[in-house]
Coordinates of C-alpha atoms and ligand atoms in Angstrom, one line a residue:
X88 CA 82.7 91.8 121.5
X89 CA 84.2 87.6 119.8
X90 CA 87.6 88.8 117.8
X91 CA 86.8 88.3 113.7
X92 CA 88.7 84.9 112.3
X93 CA 88.1 84.8 108.6
X94 CA 89.5 81.6 106.8
X95 CA 90.6 82.6 103.0
X96 CA 90.7 79.1 101.4
X97 CA 92.1 80.9 97.8
X98 CA 91.9 78.5 95.3
X99 CA 92.3 75.4 97.2
X100 CA 89.7 73.1 98.5
X101 CA 87.8 71.4 96.2
X102 CA 84.2 70.2 97.8
X103 CA 85.1 66.8 98.6
X104 CA 88.1 68.2 100.5
X105 CA 85.9 70.4 102.2
X106 CA 84.1 67.3 103.8
X107 CA 86.6 66.0 105.1
X108 CA 88.1 69.1 106.1
X109 CA 84.9 70.1 108.3
X110 CA 84.9 67.1 109.7
X111 CA 87.8 67.3 111.8
X112 CA 87.3 71.5 111.6
X113 CA 83.5 71.3 113.6
X114 CA 84.3 68.7 116.0
X115 CA 84.9 71.3 118.9
X116 CA 82.1 73.1 118.6
X117 CA 82.2 75.1 121.8
X118 CA 85.9 76.7 121.2
X119 CA 84.7 78.2 117.3
X120 CA 81.3 80.0 119.3
X121 CA 82.9 82.2 121.1
X122 CA 84.5 84.2 117.8
X123 CA 83.1 85.1 114.7
X124 CA 84.7 82.8 112.3
X125 CA 83.8 82.8 108.8
X126 CA 85.0 80.1 106.5
X127 CA 85.3 81.8 102.4
X128 CA 85.7 78.5 100.0
X129 CA 86.3 78.9 95.9
X130 CA 82.8 80.2 94.4
X131 CA 82.3 76.4 93.7
X132 CA 82.3 75.0 96.9
X133 CA 80.3 77.3 98.9
X134 CA 77.2 75.4 98.8
X135 CA 78.6 72.2 100.1
X136 CA 80.7 73.9 102.8
X137 CA 77.3 76.5 103.6
X138 CA 75.6 73.0 103.8
X139 CA 77.9 71.4 106.7
X140 CA 78.0 74.9 108.2
X141 CA 74.3 75.7 109.0
X142 CA 73.1 75.1 111.8
X143 CA 77.2 75.5 113.8
X144 CA 77.1 79.5 114.0
X145 CA 80.7 79.4 111.7
X146 CA 79.6 81.2 109.3
X147 CA 80.5 81.0 104.9
X148 CA 81.3 83.8 102.7
X149 CA 83.0 84.5 99.3
X150 CA 86.4 85.7 98.2
X151 CA 85.3 88.2 95.7
X152 CA 82.2 89.3 93.1
X153 CA 81.0 91.4 90.8
X154 CA 79.7 94.6 91.4
X155 CA 76.7 95.1 88.3
X156 CA 73.3 93.6 89.9
X157 CA 73.1 91.2 87.0
X158 CA 73.9 91.0 83.6
X159 CA 76.0 89.7 80.2
X160 CA 79.2 89.4 82.9
X161 CA 80.9 85.5 81.6
X162 CA 82.4 84.1 84.5
X163 CA 81.5 86.0 87.4
X164 CA 79.1 86.1 90.5
X165 CA 76.8 88.4 91.2
X166 CA 76.1 89.4 94.9
X167 CA 72.7 88.5 95.0
X168 CA 73.8 85.4 94.3
X169 CA 76.1 85.0 96.7
X170 CA 72.8 86.5 99.2
X171 CA 70.8 83.5 98.0
X172 CA 73.7 81.3 98.8
X173 CA 73.9 82.9 102.2
X174 CA 77.2 84.1 102.8
X175 CA 77.6 86.7 105.1
X176 CA 80.7 88.2 103.9
X177 CA 82.8 88.9 100.7
X178 CA 86.2 89.8 100.6
X179 CA 86.3 93.1 97.8
X180 CA 89.7 94.4 96.4
X181 CA 92.0 91.1 98.1
X182 CA 95.2 92.4 96.8
X183 CA 95.6 89.4 94.7
X184 CA 92.8 90.6 92.7
X185 CA 93.8 93.9 92.3
X186 CA 97.6 92.7 91.1
X187 CA 96.4 89.3 89.2
X188 CA 93.5 90.6 88.1
X189 CA 93.6 94.9 88.2
X190 CA 91.0 95.2 90.5
X191 CA 91.1 99.5 90.0
X192 CA 89.7 101.3 93.5
X193 CA 86.6 102.1 91.5
X194 CA 85.3 98.4 90.9
X195 CA 86.4 97.8 94.3
X196 CA 84.2 100.8 96.2
X197 CA 81.4 99.4 93.6
X198 CA 81.8 95.9 94.8
X199 CA 81.5 97.3 98.7
X200 CA 78.4 99.5 97.7
X201 CA 76.5 96.2 95.8
X202 CA 77.8 93.4 98.9
X203 CA 76.2 96.3 101.6
X204 CA 73.0 96.5 99.0
X205 CA 72.8 92.9 99.8
X206 CA 72.9 92.5 103.4
X207 CA 76.3 90.8 102.9
X208 CA 79.5 92.6 105.2
X209 CA 82.4 93.3 102.6
X210 CA 85.8 93.1 103.7
X211 CA 87.7 96.5 102.0
X212 CA 91.1 94.7 101.7
X213 CA 94.0 97.3 101.7
X214 CA 97.6 96.9 101.7
X215 CA 100.7 97.9 100.6
X216 CA 103.4 96.2 98.2
X217 CA 107.7 95.8 99.5
X218 CA 108.1 98.5 97.3
X219 CA 106.5 100.7 98.4
X220 CA 107.0 100.0 102.4
X221 CA 111.3 100.0 101.6
X222 CA 110.0 103.7 99.8
X223 CA 108.0 104.6 102.8
X224 CA 104.6 104.9 100.9
X225 CA 103.1 102.7 102.9
X226 CA 100.4 105.5 104.4
X227 CA 99.9 106.9 101.4
X228 CA 99.2 104.1 99.4
X229 CA 96.4 102.6 102.2
X230 CA 95.1 106.1 102.8
X231 CA 94.5 106.1 99.7
X232 CA 92.8 102.8 99.1
X233 CA 90.7 103.5 102.1
X234 CA 89.0 106.1 100.9
X235 CA 88.5 104.7 97.7
X236 CA 86.9 102.0 98.3
X237 CA 84.5 103.6 100.7
X238 CA 84.0 106.2 98.6
X239 CA 80.2 105.6 97.5
X240 CA 79.3 104.7 100.9
X241 CA 77.5 107.9 102.1
X242 CA 74.1 106.7 100.9
X243 CA 74.2 103.2 102.9
X244 CA 72.2 103.5 106.1
X245 CA 72.9 100.4 107.9
X246 CA 76.3 100.6 107.6
X247 CA 78.3 97.2 108.3
X248 CA 81.6 96.8 106.6
X249 CA 85.2 95.2 107.9
X250 CA 88.4 96.8 106.5
X251 CA 91.8 94.4 106.6
X252 CA 94.9 95.4 106.5
X253 CA 96.6 93.1 104.7
X254 CA 100.6 94.4 103.4
X255 CA 100.9 92.5 100.3
X256 CA 104.9 91.5 101.0
X257 CA 103.7 89.5 104.6
X258 CA 100.9 87.0 102.6
X259 CA 102.2 83.7 102.0
X260 CA 105.4 84.7 103.4
X261 CA 105.7 83.1 106.5
X262 CA 106.4 86.9 107.3
X263 CA 104.3 88.7 109.1
X264 CA 105.1 92.0 109.9
X265 CA 105.4 92.8 113.8
X266 CA 102.5 94.0 115.8
X267 CA 103.1 97.0 116.7
X268 CA 103.4 97.8 112.5
X269 CA 99.9 96.8 112.0
X270 CA 98.8 98.5 115.3
X271 CA 99.6 101.7 114.1
X272 CA 98.3 101.0 110.3
X273 CA 95.2 99.9 111.9
X274 CA 95.4 103.7 114.1
X275 CA 95.5 104.9 110.7
X276 CA 92.7 103.5 109.1
X277 CA 90.6 104.1 112.0
X278 CA 91.4 107.8 111.5
X279 CA 90.9 107.6 107.4
X280 CA 87.5 106.4 108.8
X281 CA 87.1 109.1 110.7
X282 CA 86.7 111.1 108.2
X283 CA 85.2 109.4 105.2
X284 CA 82.4 108.3 107.7
X285 CA 82.0 110.2 110.7
X286 CA 79.3 108.8 112.2
X287 CA 79.7 104.7 112.1
X288 CA 83.5 105.4 112.2
X289 CA 84.3 104.0 115.7
X290 CA 82.1 100.8 114.9
X291 CA 84.1 99.4 111.8
X292 CA 85.8 95.8 112.7
X293 CA 89.5 96.7 111.3
X294 CA 91.4 93.4 111.0
X295 CA 95.2 92.2 109.3
X296 CA 96.5 89.2 107.1
X297 CA 99.8 88.2 106.4
X298 CA 101.3 85.0 107.1
X299 CA 99.5 84.6 110.6
X300 CA 99.5 81.4 111.9
X301 CA 98.5 79.7 115.4
X302 CA 101.6 81.2 116.8
X303 CA 102.5 84.8 116.7
X304 CA 98.0 85.2 116.2
X305 CA 97.5 86.7 119.4
X306 CA 100.0 88.7 119.1
X307 CA 98.5 91.1 116.7
X308 CA 94.6 90.7 118.5
X309 CA 94.7 93.6 121.1
X310 CA 91.2 93.6 120.5
X311 CA 91.5 97.8 120.4
X312 CA 93.4 98.5 117.3
X313 CA 93.1 95.2 115.8
X314 CA 89.5 92.9 116.7
X315 CA 90.6 89.9 113.9
X316 CA 92.4 88.5 111.4
X317 CA 92.1 87.4 107.9
X318 CA 94.6 83.7 107.1
X319 CA 95.4 82.6 104.4
X320 CA 97.8 79.5 104.0
X321 CA 97.1 78.9 107.7
X322 CA 93.1 78.3 107.3
X323 CA 93.5 74.7 104.9
X324 CA 95.2 73.3 107.6
X325 CA 91.7 71.9 110.2
X326 CA 93.6 71.4 113.3
X327 CA 95.9 74.7 112.8
X328 CA 92.9 77.2 112.1
X329 CA 91.4 75.1 115.3
X330 CA 94.7 75.8 117.4
X331 CA 94.7 79.7 116.2
X332 CA 91.1 80.4 116.9
X333 CA 92.1 78.6 120.2
X334 CA 94.7 81.3 120.9
X335 CA 92.3 84.2 120.8
X336 CA 90.4 83.1 122.8
Ligands
13P154 P1 98.9 83.9 104.0 O1 98.4 84.5 105.5 O2 98.8 82.8 103.8 O3 99.3 84.8 104.3 O4 96.9 85.3 103.5 C1 97.0 86.2 103.7 C2 95.5 86.1 103.1 O5 96.1 86.6 101.9 C3 94.3 86.5 103.4 O6 93.6 86.6 102.9

């Protein structure tokens, strides 16, 4: 299986900047084609990125979406709109959304369900805070997030899901965790998936995120416990992000 690499641009990179970025990033396409690469720009930038990525093998996705089909939800974007834009995946429950927008596990589980209903792969993001890790509660917290985030999946026939383990204390800090710690949590997540999705658990890719860069990336992706990465800061630099992907192939 190709390694999964998702670039989360967060609230950075305008449409104009994306054009310049892709001019550099798409230069060595043969490298990018050996991984499953997806870029997640800010919502209004998706059409520009989609137009430039069409036919390259690099996919695009969204950092978020609402769980309802349509309706009076000012400022929100639906999965149907993302599907219309050709999004391959959508991040559900990123820790920044849990923290700043108070997203609950219930809302996140509905997003996961709604994404699948529109043939978009939900990337369920889970991870403990520093205080939770210090208090040795990281396992309990992550088990709960995986259980609750997947609780509406039993009715979904063609299951496609990715789980991203992103310890909050490693995000944007430049301080990634030890690969062994990430593998340990990935194994724990796999055991919860076996319990909640008995038939599809083995095929759900688990990826790591949190201060991944072109130097440390290869140490996380072992092709067994962890099959890819979710990258923030390093994905903002097209050359470094390209180098990061090259490390995995
Ligand atoms: P950084 O790579 O900047 O730590 O961000 C990780 C992240 O939040 C990706 O979703």
